[in-house]
Amino acid sequence: MNARIKKLRQQSFRAVPDISIERALLETEFYKAHFGKYEIPVMRAMFFKYLCEKKTIYLGADELIVGERGPRPKSVPTFPELTCHTGRDLKILNDRIMTPFKISQADIQAYETRVLSYWRGRNMRDRIFNQVPEQWSAAYKAGLFTEFMEQRAPGHTTLDGMIYKTGMRDFKRQIARRISSLDFLNDPEASDQAQQLKAMDIACDAAIVFAERHAELAEKSANTEQDALRKEELLRIARVCRRVPAQAPTDFWEALQMYWFVHLGTIMELNGWDCMSPGHLDQHLAPFYEKGLIDETLDREKAKELLSCFWIKFNNHPAPPKVGVTAKESGTYNDFTNINLGGLTRNGTDGVSEVSYLILEVLDELHLLQPQCNVQISDKTPDRFLKAACRVIRNGYGYPSVFNTDEVIMEQLRVGKTVEDAREGGCSGCIETGAFGKEAYILTGYLNVPKILELALNSGVDPLTGRQVGLATGDARQFKSFDALYDAFEKQLNMIVDLKIRVNNYIERMFAHQMPAPFLSVLIRDCIAKGRDYYNAGPRYNTTYIQCCGIGTITDSLAAIKTHVFDQRAVTMEQLLDALACDFAGHEALRLRLHNKTAFFGNDDDRADCLMQRVYGSLFNAIDQKPNTKGGVYHLNMLSTTCHIYFGKMLGASANGRRAGKPISDGTSPSHGADRNGPTAVIKSLGKMDQVKSGGTLLNQRFLPDLLETEADITKFAQLIRTYFKLNGHHVQFNIVSSDTLKKAQVYPDDYRDLLVRVAGYSDYFVDLDAYHQQEIIARTEHGSF
Amino acid sequence: MTTGILFDIKRYAIHDGPGIRTTVFMKGCPLACPWCHNPEGIEPVPLLTYNQSRCIRCGACVENCPQQALRLTAEGVVSTGVPCTLCFTCTEVCPSGAREKVGRQLTASQLVNEIRKDAPFYDTSTGGVTFSGGEPLMQAEFLLEVLEFCGHENLHRAVDTTGHANPEDLMAVAERTDLFLYDLKMMDPDKHKKYTGLSNHLILENLKCLAGNGADIIIRIPLIAGVNDDVKNLEQTGSFLKLLAGVNKVHLLPYHDFQKSKYHRLGMPYGSGILKAPDRQQLARVRKQLESFGLQVAIGG
């Protein structure tokens, strides 16, 4: 790390996140003046352009890659058109101890009088909540599922390599050609398409204006710059900003800046979930890197410096803070950009290049919160690359996470994508599979699967509130067999999933009509050709995901009920329900029996693993192939991010001996403490899940550093991963920390500020997590004792 | 089919031979080394362990003990003075896992089913199964049968032995074993007897014999400061090994006392007073001295 990178890294690391109300003020002004005068897509594009023309721009000392979403690093705008913070929300964000966003009293006041007064009742969140059926609200409040689109726009978008070959002016030409070919006489959609295309054209102009403003700023700064070297750099920055994104990049520097402007555009336009990701960055940059080495305009060190500058830019952009109850609870600055390394090229050859190794180095040296990075490992990926990644994993930042490229491709082929598009795809956000640059794969919310079993045990009544939120499937005490209970579970499941889908479909339409994303639509293939927005079936593929949580908890709970109530008949259903109702108070022996004398998921034991397969099959049947409103279908996803903590809070005691309020199992990992036979047994159990039928699964494993001490250990660790992938595992990630370190970090947070840990599908600073998350990281099984 | 008695099966064993392995811990050992990491493996029969910190004083064991050999006190469950017949009823009714049976009987094919579970990992890593203990050759007939079965499935087989075994048994095992991890504690027969209860005569003879037959052997030396890290013992060890054809790999296993709590749960006295872990400098010195005999020395398994 050279002096420049050290300084920029420190600056980024130390900057305190704050809320900038600039975007909200500009937007409110704009809406007041223009809403109703134009078609919605055009108005959205005009606002985007207005924002690009007016917002405060920033060029920091020593920067090589330029541009910020807010007025300065870590200054985060709000998106009142989607979800509008109240004065109280903003105060909570300012005051909360974990992951605060600072904001002045004056700004809070201005926000309330000038922003909230306009957007209250007009923003998407208010409009959604005003329309949903009562049954949905009851299930939502009971914690059966979450709804992504109440806080942020649909997203999880990742790009392919198109922008490195196509500048905004090229896109404008494509749009103009498309408009000129519209058949207004015979095509009933032509007028709508014309509006969408016009909006996309304006969005291209907006991006060009934004870059040119940076060029001007750089030139102006160069004029007064005393240091000759820096003056030279500023003039170079100006030239780069004059070129991209108006035209395709010609060298490594321009390629990085191209992506960065495009990235900023998408996150200024809307706040789509999981930010935006460059996807296979190493593959996109490799030709520029090689060209630079050949024509001697670039060397390895310079490339690394530019990459580091680029890396720090991501870290300057915390996730936009949420509103409402979650403002107090939610705890991460991470916005989930997840860069893919390695994998396969479009033609099916190995995608690893010198740039892949270079990025691993940058990742290791900077170890910042963002961006996240993963390695895509196919059968063709060289072992030396996997091992290089394992050495970074050993350092304990929680990344890179590791994906099975061949499985990711199979998942996509199963749902009808072309093999080339599937290879160009990969994983974004946490573990979500998508065809990069060609697909809207929208996550809609998490499903609390153990809570659905709770409904089946209570005939549809939520025991926490006493409200009937599910179907009256009958008194569980009367169930004569395990199958009768399972049948009740399946009925509840189907009802809850259908309820969720019904509202998802409504929200999908809302975004398609009210909140188009013309700039994003330019970047995703087929939107221009179809003349349709990203949110309205513009992309080549349109997938909707529901993320199922707690497979470990429900499997273990079913296993416990089956073993003790139905097979051994040692415990009656009545005894069990009584014990669950009072959170095992006075029933500790029963709780321990359930917990210790049941075969649990994660031990390569078919007694539990077959139940997991049965639940997984039910989830698949309930979700997969249901139509969305964009010509695509629903698929299931098996991840929880941090939602297993919220879902645990909303769930009473469960039959696996888990106490009320404790987290449910994360992703597809076994329940805490359930896996007692080491990582190979966990992997074997996971291998029994037919993962190819999902859009991704998530396996968390904690390793202590001493298991990865020597090169021989690293080799075996890599072989462990390879074996999981041979068994068709989708993803695995490792936390390499000792619990002693974690406990010390709890006591002395200031001494451990840079301790990064893998939380769910992402890494976070351990000391930034609340006590719940911290405890959960400590509680995750340590595979340290063999 | 014969049955054997095991006290543990550990998967993802990465320090007991090449690749990713499953280590099978077999019960029974002729030696009684005070530094033993697996004291539960010494007796050739199942044992009862009691972990007081896990006990919730529910009294299930007291109520269900057919001998009325247990009673509940504030400190936990203690003996009434009536001897335990090791019927293990208490371990079945104990909800918390405080009372556990150590040792289970398996047939050879049942054990092979367990070993086979991690076959995909052996394939990727050229790993396999390691038989350890205790002393696996204490159950020679069972061991031979399991080795034979593993051989049919082309699984790589390692045997971790004290070397104190019937020479005929050992030679029969050698025919069905791909690698020996052979423990060599110390060279002086009297000292060996003092610490382990038996002379090392048979151990050294067996090792010569194995090496003479061309077996693949890695020597494992548990290194305990003040017991076997002296210059003289290492000199003798080096000289002995130098004369064995084909034996040139040595793994030093530094003593540690992580197993202390195990002794407590088993109700066994722990002689830690005399035992010390070697420090880094001592390890380096030992390594250097053994390397001077042309041996390849690694620390750890």
mmCIF file of C-alpha atoms in Angstrom, chain A residues 275-380:
data_model
loop_
_atom_site.group_PDB
_atom_site.id
_atom_site.type_symbol
_atom_site.label_atom_id
_atom_site.label_comp_id
_atom_site.label_asym_id
_atom_site.label_seq_id
_atom_site.Cartn_x
_atom_site.Cartn_y
_atom_site.Cartn_z
ATOM 1 C CA CYS A 275 -26.474 -1.398 -4.601
ATOM 2 C CA MET A 276 -24.939 -2.271 -7.959
ATOM 3 C CA SER A 277 -22.095 -4.609 -8.797
ATOM 4 C CA PRO A 278 -19.567 -4.736 -11.638
ATOM 5 C CA GLY A 279 -19.881 -8.538 -11.673
ATOM 6 C CA HIS A 280 -16.846 -10.261 -13.222
ATOM 7 C CA LEU A 281 -14.566 -7.284 -12.724
ATOM 8 C CA ASP A 282 -11.347 -9.235 -13.359
ATOM 9 C CA GLN A 283 -12.632 -10.485 -16.713
ATOM 10 C CA HIS A 284 -13.806 -7.005 -17.692
ATOM 11 C CA LEU A 285 -10.480 -5.383 -16.814
ATOM 12 C CA ALA A 286 -8.132 -8.064 -18.124
ATOM 13 C CA PRO A 287 -8.034 -6.797 -21.757
ATOM 14 C CA PHE A 288 -7.276 -3.238 -20.586
ATOM 15 C CA TYR A 289 -4.597 -4.513 -18.222
ATOM 16 C CA GLU A 290 -2.926 -6.586 -20.908
ATOM 17 C CA LYS A 291 -3.101 -3.766 -23.429
ATOM 18 C CA GLY A 292 -1.563 -1.373 -20.889
ATOM 19 C CA LEU A 293 1.351 -3.725 -20.234
ATOM 20 C CA ILE A 294 1.988 -4.196 -23.938
ATOM 21 C CA ASP A 295 1.895 -0.519 -24.890
ATOM 22 C CA GLU A 296 3.732 0.312 -21.636
ATOM 23 C CA THR A 297 1.149 2.821 -20.438
ATOM 24 C CA LEU A 298 0.560 0.668 -17.355
ATOM 25 C CA ASP A 299 2.528 -1.468 -14.950
ATOM 26 C CA ARG A 300 1.434 -3.811 -12.167
ATOM 27 C CA GLU A 301 1.968 -1.242 -9.426
ATOM 28 C CA LYS A 302 0.031 1.486 -11.232
ATOM 29 C CA ALA A 303 -2.822 -0.927 -11.920
ATOM 30 C CA LYS A 304 -2.881 -1.880 -8.266
ATOM 31 C CA GLU A 305 -2.934 1.745 -7.193
ATOM 32 C CA LEU A 306 -5.854 2.523 -9.491
ATOM 33 C CA LEU A 307 -7.698 -0.564 -8.312
ATOM 34 C CA SER A 308 -7.124 0.463 -4.708
ATOM 35 C CA CYS A 309 -8.512 3.955 -5.403
ATOM 36 C CA PHE A 310 -11.507 2.294 -7.026
ATOM 37 C CA TRP A 311 -11.946 -0.048 -4.048
ATOM 38 C CA ILE A 312 -11.983 2.806 -1.568
ATOM 39 C CA LYS A 313 -14.760 4.479 -3.560
ATOM 40 C CA PHE A 314 -17.130 1.640 -2.674
ATOM 41 C CA ASN A 315 -16.270 1.973 0.967
ATOM 42 C CA ASN A 316 -17.252 5.658 0.808
ATOM 43 C CA HIS A 317 -20.839 4.611 0.163
ATOM 44 C CA PRO A 318 -22.709 3.200 3.142
ATOM 45 C CA ALA A 319 -26.097 1.626 2.530
ATOM 46 C CA PRO A 320 -28.922 4.184 2.638
ATOM 47 C CA PRO A 321 -30.472 3.982 6.109
ATOM 48 C CA LYS A 322 -33.924 2.523 6.563
ATOM 49 C CA VAL A 323 -36.984 4.079 8.178
ATOM 50 C CA GLY A 324 -39.473 3.112 10.853
ATOM 51 C CA VAL A 325 -38.790 0.428 13.424
ATOM 52 C CA THR A 326 -35.872 -0.857 11.474
ATOM 53 C CA ALA A 327 -34.060 2.465 11.808
ATOM 54 C CA LYS A 328 -33.286 1.505 15.366
ATOM 55 C CA GLU A 329 -32.447 -2.128 14.816
ATOM 56 C CA SER A 330 -30.791 -2.447 11.454
ATOM 57 C CA GLY A 331 -27.078 -2.586 11.786
ATOM 58 C CA THR A 332 -24.892 -2.429 8.746
ATOM 59 C CA TYR A 333 -23.211 0.159 6.575
ATOM 60 C CA ASN A 334 -22.608 -2.558 4.036
ATOM 61 C CA ASP A 335 -24.433 -2.086 0.767
ATOM 62 C CA PHE A 336 -23.630 -5.565 -0.564
ATOM 63 C CA THR A 337 -21.752 -4.891 -3.778
ATOM 64 C CA ASN A 338 -20.284 -8.317 -4.395
ATOM 65 C CA ILE A 339 -17.520 -8.535 -7.004
ATOM 66 C CA ASN A 340 -16.987 -11.901 -8.710
ATOM 67 C CA LEU A 341 -13.478 -13.199 -9.420
ATOM 68 C CA GLY A 342 -12.460 -16.152 -11.531
ATOM 69 C CA GLY A 343 -15.341 -18.235 -12.862
ATOM 70 C CA LEU A 344 -15.751 -18.975 -16.534
ATOM 71 C CA THR A 345 -15.823 -16.761 -19.588
ATOM 72 C CA ARG A 346 -18.754 -16.591 -21.964
ATOM 73 C CA ASN A 347 -17.054 -19.277 -24.050
ATOM 74 C CA GLY A 348 -16.560 -21.613 -21.127
ATOM 75 C CA THR A 349 -12.824 -21.119 -20.623
ATOM 76 C CA ASP A 350 -11.195 -20.350 -17.282
ATOM 77 C CA GLY A 351 -11.791 -16.706 -16.313
ATOM 78 C CA VAL A 352 -8.810 -16.311 -13.973
ATOM 79 C CA SER A 353 -6.204 -13.762 -15.068
ATOM 80 C CA GLU A 354 -3.400 -11.740 -13.558
ATOM 81 C CA VAL A 355 -6.048 -9.176 -12.627
ATOM 82 C CA SER A 356 -7.845 -11.796 -10.485
ATOM 83 C CA TYR A 357 -4.709 -12.201 -8.367
ATOM 84 C CA LEU A 358 -4.174 -8.450 -8.317
ATOM 85 C CA ILE A 359 -7.670 -7.917 -6.946
ATOM 86 C CA LEU A 360 -7.127 -10.573 -4.268
ATOM 87 C CA GLU A 361 -4.043 -8.616 -3.210
ATOM 88 C CA VAL A 362 -5.989 -5.364 -3.040
ATOM 89 C CA LEU A 363 -8.738 -7.079 -1.081
ATOM 90 C CA ASP A 364 -6.213 -8.451 1.388
ATOM 91 C CA GLU A 365 -4.228 -5.254 1.820
ATOM 92 C CA LEU A 366 -7.129 -2.840 2.137
ATOM 93 C CA HIS A 367 -9.530 -5.185 3.992
ATOM 94 C CA LEU A 368 -12.321 -2.652 3.904
ATOM 95 C CA LEU A 369 -15.970 -3.259 4.657
ATOM 96 C CA GLN A 370 -16.900 -2.720 1.028
ATOM 97 C CA PRO A 371 -16.928 -3.901 -1.668
ATOM 98 C CA GLN A 372 -17.498 -7.565 -0.920
ATOM 99 C CA CYS A 373 -15.673 -10.018 -3.085
ATOM 100 C CA ASN A 374 -16.169 -13.652 -3.919
ATOM 101 C CA VAL A 375 -14.267 -16.240 -5.876
ATOM 102 C CA GLN A 376 -16.089 -18.316 -8.434
ATOM 103 C CA ILE A 377 -14.604 -21.788 -8.557
ATOM 104 C CA SER A 378 -15.333 -24.115 -11.447
ATOM 105 C CA ASP A 379 -13.734 -27.436 -12.249
ATOM 106 C CA LYS A 380 -11.541 -25.471 -14.649
#
